[in-house]
Tab-separated table of C-alpha atoms in Angstrom:
chain	number	residue	atom	x	y	z
A	11	MET	CA	15.389	28.021	16.281
A	12	LYS	CA	13.624	24.625	16.448
A	13	ILE	CA	13.580	22.871	12.988
A	14	LEU	CA	11.919	19.542	12.446
A	15	PHE	CA	12.908	17.487	9.319
A	16	TYR	CA	10.479	14.992	7.949
A	17	CYS	CA	11.501	12.326	5.572
A	18	CYS	CA	10.373	8.681	4.818
A	19	GLY	CA	11.577	5.374	3.348
A	20	SER	CA	15.280	5.280	3.977
A	21	GLU	CA	18.240	7.144	5.385
A	22	ASN	CA	18.599	10.518	3.728
A	23	LEU	CA	22.222	11.736	3.332
A	24	GLY	CA	21.057	15.186	2.329
A	25	VAL	CA	19.131	15.657	5.501
A	26	GLU	CA	22.065	14.461	7.525
A	27	ALA	CA	24.218	17.164	5.938
A	28	LEU	CA	21.605	19.895	6.483
A	29	SER	CA	21.169	18.875	10.137
A	30	ALA	CA	24.877	19.095	10.788
A	31	TYR	CA	25.083	22.525	9.107
A	32	LEU	CA	22.185	24.012	10.993
A	33	LYS	CA	23.318	22.577	14.325
A	34	GLN	CA	26.723	24.189	13.727
A	35	ALA	CA	24.872	27.473	13.190
A	36	GLY	CA	23.342	27.118	16.730
A	37	HIS	CA	19.828	25.783	15.803
A	38	GLU	CA	18.014	22.875	17.417
A	39	VAL	CA	17.195	20.119	14.966
A	40	ALA	CA	15.032	16.979	15.254
A	41	LEU	CA	13.983	14.306	12.752
A	42	LEU	CA	10.524	12.824	12.300
A	43	PHE	CA	11.097	9.685	10.186
A	44	ASP	CA	8.583	7.193	8.743
A	45	PRO	CA	10.605	4.146	7.583
A	46	GLN	CA	7.693	2.785	5.569
A	47	PRO	CA	9.142	-0.740	6.027
A	48	GLY	CA	6.673	-2.286	3.613
A	49	ASN	CA	7.756	-0.326	0.598
A	50	ASN	CA	11.344	-0.661	-0.572
A	51	PHE	CA	13.456	-1.838	-3.487
A	52	TYR	CA	13.006	-5.531	-2.640
A	53	PHE	CA	9.369	-5.976	-1.783
A	54	ASN	CA	6.053	-4.100	-1.787
A	55	MET	CA	3.951	-4.988	1.249
A	56	PRO	CA	2.178	-1.740	2.282
A	57	PHE	CA	0.273	-3.487	5.115
A	58	ILE	CA	3.596	-3.610	7.066
A	59	ASN	CA	3.549	0.170	7.150
A	60	ARG	CA	0.634	0.070	9.589
A	61	CYS	CA	3.106	-0.908	12.240
A	62	ILE	CA	4.066	2.858	12.448
A	63	SER	CA	0.987	4.860	13.007
A	64	ARG	CA	0.463	8.303	11.574
A	65	GLU	CA	-0.909	9.446	15.015
A	66	SER	CA	2.329	8.414	16.808
A	67	LEU	CA	4.335	10.486	14.314
A	68	ILE	CA	2.173	13.514	14.789
A	69	LYS	CA	2.392	13.239	18.561
A	70	LYS	CA	6.232	13.103	18.339
A	71	ALA	CA	6.186	16.208	16.176
A	72	LEU	CA	3.891	18.071	18.653
A	73	ALA	CA	6.215	17.137	21.550
A	74	PHE	CA	9.155	18.833	19.783
A	75	SER	CA	7.071	22.040	19.110
A	76	PRO	CA	8.940	23.057	15.843
A	77	GLU	CA	9.012	26.510	14.540
A	78	LEU	CA	9.762	25.344	10.989
A	79	ILE	CA	9.142	22.004	9.271
A	80	ALA	CA	11.527	20.944	6.463
A	81	VAL	CA	10.611	18.105	4.103
A	82	SER	CA	13.056	16.406	1.743
A	83	PHE	CA	11.982	13.780	-0.737
A	84	LEU	CA	12.286	12.124	-4.081
A	85	THR	CA	9.676	12.175	-6.779
A	86	ASN	CA	8.541	8.638	-6.152
A	87	GLN	CA	7.842	9.618	-2.420
A	88	LEU	CA	5.541	12.584	-3.365
A	89	LEU	CA	2.204	10.828	-2.897
A	90	SER	CA	3.120	9.515	0.582
A	91	VAL	CA	4.668	12.823	1.601
A	92	ARG	CA	1.630	14.809	0.462
A	93	THR	CA	-0.812	12.557	2.410
A	94	PHE	CA	1.202	12.764	5.597
A	95	MET	CA	1.929	16.519	5.394
A	96	ARG	CA	-1.693	17.416	4.776
A	97	HIS	CA	-2.580	15.525	7.949
A	98	MET	CA	0.368	17.165	9.795
A	99	LYS	CA	-0.772	20.611	8.793
A	100	LYS	CA	-4.147	20.005	10.600
A	101	HIS	CA	-2.192	19.640	13.854
A	102	ILE	CA	0.792	21.982	13.514
A	103	SER	CA	0.374	25.405	11.933
A	104	VAL	CA	4.038	26.324	11.293
A	105	PRO	CA	5.597	27.084	7.913
A	106	VAL	CA	6.639	24.108	5.763
A	107	ILE	CA	9.638	24.234	3.439
A	108	ALA	CA	9.998	21.401	0.849
A	109	GLY	CA	13.369	20.592	-0.633
A	110	GLY	CA	15.321	17.734	-2.284
A	111	ILE	CA	15.628	16.712	-5.860
A	112	HIS	CA	11.791	16.849	-6.578
A	113	ALA	CA	11.574	20.471	-5.412
A	114	THR	CA	14.592	21.360	-7.545
A	115	VAL	CA	13.259	19.701	-10.779
A	116	LEU	CA	9.561	20.519	-10.396
A	117	PRO	CA	9.227	23.803	-8.375
A	118	GLU	CA	6.416	25.189	-10.415
A	119	GLU	CA	4.235	22.127	-9.663
A	120	LEU	CA	5.277	21.685	-6.064
A	121	ILE	CA	4.804	25.227	-4.905
A	122	LYS	CA	1.088	24.875	-5.784
A	123	GLU	CA	0.607	22.146	-3.145
A	124	ASP	CA	-1.632	23.268	-0.270
A	125	TRP	CA	0.784	22.062	2.380
A	126	VAL	CA	3.825	23.877	0.983
A	127	ASN	CA	4.742	27.422	2.073
A	128	MET	CA	8.328	27.558	0.722
A	129	LEU	CA	10.648	25.662	-1.549
A	130	CYS	CA	14.432	25.330	-1.483
A	131	VAL	CA	15.451	24.960	-5.113
A	132	GLY	CA	19.046	23.634	-5.328
A	133	GLU	CA	21.479	23.078	-2.454
A	134	GLY	CA	20.038	23.779	0.920
A	135	GLU	CA	22.789	24.413	3.448
A	136	GLY	CA	23.263	28.157	2.870
A	137	ALA	CA	19.593	28.866	2.200
A	138	MET	CA	18.330	26.951	5.185
A	139	ALA	CA	20.794	28.542	7.647
A	140	GLU	CA	19.929	31.972	6.353
A	141	LEU	CA	16.140	31.238	6.635
A	142	ALA	CA	16.519	29.903	10.162
A	143	GLU	CA	18.513	32.913	11.222
A	144	LYS	CA	16.070	35.390	9.764
A	145	MET	CA	13.046	33.638	11.185
A	146	SER	CA	14.571	33.486	14.705
A	147	ARG	CA	15.048	37.207	14.506
A	148	ASN	CA	11.582	37.849	12.953
A	149	GLU	CA	13.255	39.408	9.896
A	150	LYS	CA	11.808	39.423	6.354
A	151	ILE	CA	12.576	36.215	4.442
A	152	ASP	CA	11.424	37.295	0.952
A	153	ASN	CA	14.937	37.730	-0.537
A	154	ILE	CA	16.772	34.528	0.408
A	155	ALA	CA	18.602	33.057	-2.593
A	156	ASN	CA	17.506	29.543	-3.583
A	157	LEU	CA	14.125	29.980	-1.865
A	158	TRP	CA	10.674	30.306	-3.353
A	159	ILE	CA	8.205	31.954	-0.928
A	160	LYS	CA	4.468	31.583	-1.327
A	161	LYS	CA	2.618	34.570	0.092
A	162	GLU	CA	-0.879	34.452	1.756
A	163	ASP	CA	-2.506	35.750	-1.382
A	164	GLY	CA	-0.975	32.906	-3.421
A	165	THR	CA	1.688	34.939	-5.152
A	166	VAL	CA	5.106	33.355	-5.268
A	167	ILE	CA	8.482	35.095	-4.801
A	168	LYS	CA	11.105	33.189	-6.852
A	169	ASN	CA	14.510	34.257	-5.645
A	170	ARG	CA	17.685	33.953	-7.622
A	171	PRO	CA	19.819	30.777	-7.218
A	172	ARG	CA	22.844	31.073	-4.939
A	173	PRO	CA	26.342	29.837	-5.925
A	174	LEU	CA	27.121	26.184	-5.259
A	175	ILE	CA	29.278	25.412	-2.242
A	176	ALA	CA	32.579	25.060	-3.957
A	177	ASN	CA	34.460	23.670	-0.937
A	178	LEU	CA	32.531	20.678	0.399
A	179	ASP	CA	34.969	20.566	3.395
A	180	ALA	CA	33.148	23.583	4.677
A	181	ILE	CA	30.155	21.407	5.466
A	182	PRO	CA	30.550	19.594	8.871
A	183	ILE	CA	30.443	15.812	9.248
A	184	PRO	CA	26.890	14.729	8.305
A	185	ASP	CA	24.708	14.093	11.356
A	186	LYS	CA	23.834	10.404	11.189
A	187	ASN	CA	22.727	10.549	14.837
A	188	ILE	CA	19.367	11.913	13.865
A	189	PHE	CA	18.553	8.487	12.320
A	190	VAL	CA	20.012	6.320	15.110
A	191	ASN	CA	16.758	6.287	17.219
A	192	TYR	CA	14.867	4.855	14.227
A	193	GLY	CA	17.177	1.931	13.876
A	194	VAL	CA	18.231	2.941	10.365
A	195	ILE	CA	21.963	3.154	10.920
A	196	SER	CA	23.334	-0.368	10.455
A	197	ARG	CA	26.863	-1.791	10.353
A	198	ARG	CA	26.802	-1.165	6.626
A	199	LEU	CA	27.403	2.500	6.614
A	200	MET	CA	26.357	4.882	3.761
A	201	VAL	CA	28.870	7.644	2.877
A	202	MET	CA	29.251	10.127	0.034
A	203	THR	CA	32.561	11.925	-0.747
A	204	SER	CA	31.292	13.978	-3.689
A	205	ARG	CA	28.393	15.689	-5.247
A	206	GLY	CA	27.494	15.346	-8.898
A	207	CYS	CA	28.771	13.073	-11.670
A	208	PRO	CA	31.385	13.363	-14.472
A	209	TYR	CA	28.848	11.999	-16.928
A	210	THR	CA	25.399	13.146	-18.297
A	211	CYS	CA	23.539	9.967	-18.898
A	212	THR	CA	20.292	10.885	-20.443
A	213	TYR	CA	18.046	8.905	-17.961
A	214	CYS	CA	19.719	10.520	-14.897
A	215	ILE	CA	18.791	13.624	-13.100
A	216	ASN	CA	22.434	14.795	-13.370
A	217	SER	CA	21.619	15.615	-16.997
A	218	TYR	CA	19.186	18.298	-15.701
A	219	ARG	CA	21.313	19.491	-12.857
A	220	ASP	CA	23.969	20.421	-15.359
A	221	LYS	CA	21.497	22.636	-17.127
A	222	ILE	CA	20.648	24.477	-13.895
A	223	TYR	CA	24.290	25.061	-13.010
A	224	GLU	CA	25.729	25.422	-16.564
A	225	LYS	CA	27.917	28.309	-15.417
A	226	GLU	CA	29.323	26.319	-12.503
A	227	THR	CA	30.952	22.976	-11.921
A	228	TYR	CA	28.388	20.837	-10.163
A	229	LEU	CA	30.833	17.925	-9.716
A	230	ARG	CA	32.813	18.588	-6.443
A	231	ARG	CA	34.507	16.389	-3.928
A	232	LYS	CA	35.585	16.528	-0.367
A	233	SER	CA	39.366	16.468	0.281
A	234	VAL	CA	40.823	13.104	1.282
A	235	ALA	CA	41.606	14.538	4.755
A	236	ALA	CA	37.973	15.524	5.294
A	237	VAL	CA	36.718	12.128	4.167
A	238	ILE	CA	39.100	10.283	6.398
A	239	ASP	CA	38.177	12.521	9.383
A	240	GLU	CA	34.537	11.740	8.713
A	241	LEU	CA	35.198	7.956	8.428
A	242	VAL	CA	37.252	7.961	11.626
A	243	PHE	CA	34.453	9.622	13.493
A	244	TYR	CA	31.904	7.155	12.152
A	245	LYS	CA	34.086	4.180	12.922
A	246	GLU	CA	34.500	5.246	16.472
A	247	LYS	CA	30.780	6.197	17.023
A	248	TYR	CA	28.855	3.603	14.985
A	249	LYS	CA	31.242	0.613	14.781
A	250	PRO	CA	30.512	-0.151	11.108
A	251	ALA	CA	31.665	-3.378	9.501
A	252	PHE	CA	31.304	-2.281	5.886
A	253	ILE	CA	31.384	1.096	3.977
A	254	GLN	CA	29.038	1.695	1.072
A	255	PHE	CA	30.213	4.717	-0.937
A	256	TYR	CA	27.265	6.175	-2.684
A	257	ASP	CA	29.065	8.590	-5.010
A	258	ASP	CA	27.611	8.429	-8.550
A	259	VAL	CA	31.163	7.480	-9.637
A	260	PHE	CA	33.652	6.872	-6.922
A	261	SER	CA	36.626	6.054	-9.285
A	262	TYR	CA	36.698	9.136	-11.433
A	263	ASN	CA	39.839	10.826	-10.035
A	264	LYS	CA	42.965	8.770	-9.866
A	265	ALA	CA	44.974	11.421	-8.052
A	266	TRP	CA	42.345	11.465	-5.333
A	267	LEU	CA	42.425	7.721	-5.035
A	268	ARG	CA	46.170	7.637	-4.797
A	269	GLU	CA	46.020	10.058	-1.849
A	270	PHE	CA	43.138	8.129	-0.356
A	271	ASN	CA	44.762	4.726	-0.418
A	272	GLU	CA	47.267	4.891	2.447
A	273	PRO	CA	45.268	6.707	5.115
A	274	TYR	CA	42.184	4.618	4.537
A	275	LYS	CA	44.094	1.365	5.019
A	276	ARG	CA	45.858	2.686	8.031
A	277	LEU	CA	42.960	4.540	9.765
A	278	ILE	CA	39.819	2.820	8.547
A	279	ASN	CA	40.692	-0.589	7.230
A	280	LEU	CA	37.174	-1.684	6.417
A	281	PRO	CA	35.868	-3.446	3.300
A	282	TYR	CA	33.960	-1.180	1.010
A	283	GLU	CA	31.902	-1.031	-2.162
A	284	CYS	CA	31.595	1.671	-4.732
A	285	TYR	CA	30.293	2.641	-8.179
A	286	ILE	CA	32.598	2.659	-11.228
A	287	THR	CA	32.226	2.906	-14.987
A	288	PRO	CA	34.150	1.184	-17.849
A	289	SER	CA	35.944	4.404	-18.524
A	290	THR	CA	37.082	4.831	-14.952
A	291	ALA	CA	38.392	1.342	-14.356
A	292	ASP	CA	41.841	1.025	-15.840
A	293	ASP	CA	44.516	-1.185	-14.156
A	294	GLU	CA	45.891	1.553	-11.880
A	295	THR	CA	42.431	2.571	-10.695
A	296	LEU	CA	41.408	-0.992	-9.920
A	297	SER	CA	44.665	-1.645	-8.174
A	298	LEU	CA	44.198	1.410	-5.965
A	299	LEU	CA	40.627	0.358	-5.142
A	300	LYS	CA	41.702	-3.191	-4.268
A	301	SER	CA	44.739	-2.225	-2.161
A	302	SER	CA	42.758	0.292	-0.159
A	303	GLY	CA	40.088	-2.194	0.886
A	304	CYS	CA	37.440	-2.247	-1.886
A	305	VAL	CA	35.850	-5.722	-2.210
A	306	SER	CA	33.110	-5.086	-4.762
A	307	VAL	CA	32.315	-2.634	-7.508
A	308	ILE	CA	28.963	-1.782	-9.125
A	309	MET	CA	28.981	-1.066	-12.855
A	310	GLY	CA	25.904	0.264	-14.682
A	311	VAL	CA	25.964	-1.374	-18.124
A	312	GLN	CA	22.260	-0.412	-18.659
A	313	SER	CA	21.915	-2.069	-22.030
A	314	GLY	CA	23.678	-4.825	-23.946
A	315	SER	CA	22.938	-2.967	-27.193
A	316	GLU	CA	25.734	-0.553	-28.258
A	317	GLU	CA	23.327	1.387	-30.393
A	318	VAL	CA	20.888	1.899	-27.477
A	319	ARG	CA	23.676	2.972	-25.168
A	320	LYS	CA	25.164	5.450	-27.643
A	321	LYS	CA	21.969	6.910	-29.246
A	322	LEU	CA	19.604	6.856	-26.246
A	323	LEU	CA	21.742	6.813	-23.057
A	324	ASN	CA	24.797	8.872	-23.982
A	325	ARG	CA	26.995	5.953	-22.838
A	326	HIS	CA	29.828	5.905	-25.463
A	327	TYR	CA	31.724	2.617	-25.054
A	328	SER	CA	31.668	-0.634	-26.927
A	329	ASN	CA	30.641	-4.024	-25.631
A	330	ASN	CA	34.255	-5.121	-26.008
A	331	THR	CA	35.288	-2.309	-23.614
A	332	VAL	CA	32.685	-3.553	-21.099
A	333	ILE	CA	34.022	-7.136	-21.452
A	334	GLU	CA	37.630	-6.074	-21.026
A	335	THR	CA	36.718	-4.002	-17.945
A	336	ALA	CA	35.017	-6.953	-16.409
A	337	LYS	CA	38.112	-9.053	-17.022
A	338	ARG	CA	40.299	-6.434	-15.280
A	339	ILE	CA	37.932	-6.294	-12.338
A	340	LYS	CA	38.217	-10.081	-11.910
A	341	LYS	CA	41.991	-9.854	-12.304
A	342	TYR	CA	42.048	-7.733	-9.193
A	343	ARG	CA	39.693	-10.133	-7.400
A	344	LEU	CA	36.946	-7.696	-7.007
A	345	LYS	CA	33.312	-8.770	-7.067
A	346	LEU	CA	31.469	-7.255	-10.043
A	347	ILE	CA	27.753	-6.192	-9.706
A	348	THR	CA	26.269	-5.122	-12.989
A	349	GLU	CA	23.037	-3.226	-13.518
A	350	TYR	CA	20.626	-3.010	-16.513
A	351	ILE	CA	17.565	-1.030	-17.452
A	352	PHE	CA	14.610	-2.575	-19.305
A	353	GLY	CA	11.663	-0.822	-20.931
A	354	LEU	CA	13.703	1.938	-22.606
A	355	PRO	CA	11.962	3.643	-25.447
A	356	GLY	CA	11.882	1.290	-28.378
A	357	ASP	CA	13.039	-1.740	-26.379
A	358	ASP	CA	12.091	-5.055	-27.961
A	359	TYR	CA	13.110	-8.625	-27.621
A	360	HIS	CA	16.318	-8.047	-29.600
A	361	THR	CA	17.556	-5.135	-27.525
A	362	MET	CA	16.670	-6.663	-24.190
A	363	ILE	CA	18.088	-10.161	-24.878
A	364	SER	CA	21.336	-8.460	-25.817
A	365	SER	CA	21.673	-7.418	-22.151
A	366	TYR	CA	21.399	-11.096	-21.147
A	367	GLU	CA	23.947	-12.053	-23.821
A	368	LEU	CA	26.501	-9.385	-22.852
A	369	ASN	CA	26.078	-10.132	-19.136
A	370	ASP	CA	26.947	-13.757	-19.862
A	371	LYS	CA	30.402	-12.610	-20.961
A	372	LEU	CA	31.072	-10.516	-17.895
A	373	ASN	CA	31.060	-13.180	-15.087
A	374	ALA	CA	29.220	-10.802	-12.795
A	375	HIS	CA	28.912	-11.931	-9.168
A	376	TYR	CA	25.466	-10.229	-8.944
A	377	THR	CA	23.247	-8.463	-11.341
A	378	GLY	CA	20.464	-5.857	-10.759
A	379	SER	CA	17.642	-4.992	-13.102
A	380	PHE	CA	15.448	-1.879	-13.318
A	381	ILE	CA	12.491	-0.660	-15.229
A	382	PHE	CA	13.115	2.665	-16.912
A	383	TYR	CA	11.336	5.557	-15.150
A	384	PRO	CA	10.858	8.848	-16.927
A	385	PHE	CA	12.023	11.273	-14.267
A	386	ALA	CA	10.957	14.812	-15.059
A	387	HIS	CA	13.226	16.982	-17.282
A	388	THR	CA	15.893	14.365	-17.906
A	389	HIS	CA	17.068	14.278	-21.558
A	390	LEU	CA	15.569	10.772	-22.056
A	391	THR	CA	12.176	11.796	-20.688
A	392	GLU	CA	12.138	14.850	-23.019
A	393	TYR	CA	13.030	12.462	-25.851
A	394	CYS	CA	10.052	10.139	-24.844
A	395	ILE	CA	7.650	13.113	-24.848
A	396	GLU	CA	8.895	14.346	-28.276
A	397	ASN	CA	8.734	10.900	-29.877
A	398	GLY	CA	5.359	9.754	-28.491
A	399	TYR	CA	6.682	7.208	-25.939
A	400	LEU	CA	5.147	9.168	-23.020
A	401	SER	CA	1.504	10.142	-23.135
A	402	GLU	CA	0.259	13.307	-21.515
A	403	GLU	CA	-1.451	11.227	-18.795
A	404	ASN	CA	1.711	9.306	-17.993
A	405	LYS	CA	3.839	12.477	-18.045
A	406	LYS	CA	1.548	13.705	-15.289
A	407	ASN	CA	1.901	10.339	-13.519
A	408	ALA	CA	5.704	10.585	-13.775
A	409	TYR	CA	5.637	14.080	-12.254
A	410	GLU	CA	3.564	12.646	-9.395
A	411	GLY	CA	5.811	9.732	-8.839
A	412	ILE	CA	3.215	7.217	-9.992
A	413	GLY	CA	4.684	4.016	-11.482
A	414	SER	CA	7.885	2.482	-10.486
A	415	MET	CA	11.431	1.323	-11.412
A	416	HIS	CA	10.213	-2.002	-9.772
A	417	TYR	CA	6.904	-3.746	-9.168
A	418	PHE	CA	6.019	-4.001	-12.919
A	419	LYS	CA	4.764	-0.458	-13.522
A	420	SER	CA	6.247	0.985	-16.683
A	421	LEU	CA	4.903	4.271	-17.931
A	422	ILE	CA	6.467	4.173	-21.410
A	423	ASN	CA	4.351	3.316	-24.416
A	424	ASN	CA	5.488	-0.083	-25.586
A	425	PRO	CA	3.407	-2.649	-27.543
A	426	ASP	CA	4.532	-5.469	-25.213
A	427	LYS	CA	4.976	-4.234	-21.666
A	428	GLU	CA	4.663	-7.810	-20.381
A	429	LEU	CA	7.870	-8.631	-22.253
A	430	ILE	CA	9.671	-5.784	-20.414
A	431	TYR	CA	8.381	-7.173	-17.066
A	432	LYS	CA	9.706	-10.675	-17.900
A	433	PHE	CA	13.130	-9.567	-18.819
A	434	TYR	CA	13.236	-7.365	-15.677
A	435	ALA	CA	12.014	-10.151	-13.413
A	436	VAL	CA	14.334	-12.926	-14.455
A	437	LEU	CA	17.777	-11.374	-15.024
A	438	PRO	CA	19.263	-11.512	-11.445
A	439	LEU	CA	18.301	-15.243	-11.205
A	440	TYR	CA	19.493	-15.925	-14.738
A	441	ASN	CA	22.946	-14.527	-13.929
A	442	LYS	CA	23.547	-17.060	-11.204
A	443	MET	CA	22.405	-20.157	-13.239
A	444	ASN	CA	24.511	-22.640	-15.276
A	445	LYS	CA	24.083	-22.985	-19.053
A	446	PHE	CA	21.303	-25.518	-18.782
A	447	PHE	CA	19.141	-23.567	-16.455
A	448	LYS	CA	19.814	-20.365	-18.357
A	449	LYS	CA	18.260	-21.990	-21.409
A	450	VAL	CA	15.221	-22.920	-19.267
A	451	LEU	CA	14.856	-19.361	-18.049
A	452	VAL	CA	15.174	-17.935	-21.589
A	453	ARG	CA	12.329	-20.110	-22.646
A	454	GLN	CA	10.266	-18.561	-19.793
A	455	LEU	CA	10.711	-15.156	-21.551
A	456	ASN	CA	8.643	-16.556	-24.453
A	457	LYS	CA	5.855	-17.777	-22.163
A	458	LYS	CA	2.711	-15.718	-21.521
A	459	TRP	CA	3.268	-13.260	-18.558
A	460	GLY	CA	1.969	-14.641	-15.382
A	461	LYS	CA	2.424	-15.865	-11.840
A	462	ARG	CA	5.470	-17.874	-12.758
A	463	HIS	CA	7.359	-14.745	-13.707
A	464	ARG	CA	6.309	-12.930	-10.483
A	465	LEU	CA	7.547	-16.017	-8.562
A	466	LEU	CA	10.838	-15.975	-10.486
A	467	ASN	CA	11.190	-12.270	-9.621
A	468	VAL	CA	10.749	-13.099	-5.899
A	469	VAL	CA	13.605	-15.580	-6.245
A	470	SER	CA	15.596	-13.131	-8.295
A	471	VAL	CA	15.456	-10.149	-5.856
A	472	PRO	CA	17.915	-11.508	-3.235
A	473	LEU	CA	20.390	-12.276	-6.067
A	474	ILE	CA	20.851	-8.561	-6.800
A	475	ASP	CA	23.278	-8.652	-3.931
A	476	ILE	CA	22.557	-11.215	-1.215
A	477	SER	CA	24.414	-9.518	1.641
A	478	TYR	CA	22.926	-6.123	0.931
A	479	VAL	CA	19.341	-7.421	0.459
A	480	MET	CA	19.573	-9.547	3.608
A	481	ASN	CA	20.885	-6.555	5.565
A	482	LYS	CA	17.884	-4.486	4.397
A	483	VAL	CA	15.253	-7.220	4.856
A	484	LEU	CA	16.448	-8.514	8.222
A	485	ARG	CA	16.593	-5.100	9.698
A	486	VAL	CA	12.880	-4.403	9.037
A	487	PRO	CA	11.822	-5.844	12.426
A	488	CYS	CA	14.524	-3.906	14.189
A	489	ILE	CA	13.544	-0.685	12.460
A	490	ILE	CA	9.864	-1.156	13.353
A	491	PHE	CA	10.689	-1.960	16.958
A	492	LYS	CA	13.121	0.936	17.436
A	493	THR	CA	10.915	3.428	15.688
A	494	ARG	CA	7.803	2.489	17.719
A	495	ALA	CA	9.801	2.676	20.960
A	496	PHE	CA	11.287	6.081	20.062
A	497	LEU	CA	7.936	7.574	19.035
A	498	LYS	CA	6.381	6.427	22.364
A	499	ASN	CA	9.238	7.823	24.357
A	500	LYS	CA	8.427	11.277	25.651
């Protein structure tokens, strides 16, 4: 069966896994990808998106003649996906199945969309393979676990969830090749060794996933042998220079890290970066990371206020623990990248300046800042609704992906949103300054919000992680050129 995936914005590791799984089952898979180079974490210049025309994407889809279109996206991509898929449906009248985290979290809303015929709620490998097999045989598809099916009369069949894939080694090596023609695969290679997280931070979608799978263990990890095989394959095929592990927490299992250490050094021997937490960064863990090839770690501190972390975020560690963790990280000569969230419910000058003050004690190499976004059904979003921090209008906006973790668009009720934007805008730059210039920047936080703060944010953005940002920004022309060339190629 011919299956066309559509996604936009950036490389999608979930689609890569699905493509590999479906190809292994004997189906023909292609990718239609809109890189939307003008919209990313670092800048918002939508006019650049005109470099990739909607018509060229439609023509490429028509040339493939799909029998099924699968769309995977995040909540903040919904508006873009909706616009494109409505246009697509005017030209290609085949069933569309939507999946990804948005479909899992908000299925009742998404199934009402006029361009959606089916939903995959939860993991997609087994459900998509069963759907493709049944469609290729012209069999009934009404009873496939994990799928919601919208009938012609508008009624919806909501099938039971299927068990999680307990053994991730059963999934073949993710198919990065589908993104190659779009210029997305760079020498900084994205890899995930696990699914899920050992923690339930209130602002994160994992706090909702655990509700869905309360009778199962959502946190699972590939064996070391499977990860090494995957990395060896990627190393030979794509010649990466750096590995970016995107696991929510890479360092949570010391036994796994001990086993990982030797074969990674021997067979891969590439520098890498990963996510850690203060509670998964003791001496042995950091020593294992360093000796295997880790050069930098990302630690989400989120707030400098212990009270905010404990009461709002379900992050139960003291500032002293964070400081001691940072000292250990430096002891092992690892670069530390810290991350903070501004605009949390109840945030004021005191709580937000505490993040600056704590970060001063961590000697972070880089620092990233975010604006809190109330993703649907997370514990913190429910708290915001119950306590009047999220209006009914902005709740709807959040469900539609309106607003942003960036670009100064907070949806939370706060008497001084401009103060939030100033703290968010300045922190990465503040982190790199000496004491004198830090005092200068803090004074800017007391100035009226204006162009100077937006300018400071432009300067701040590269200082989140210069090598990563430059890799993203400098690749934009390459991505545009390769995408245009591939779409024209018959």
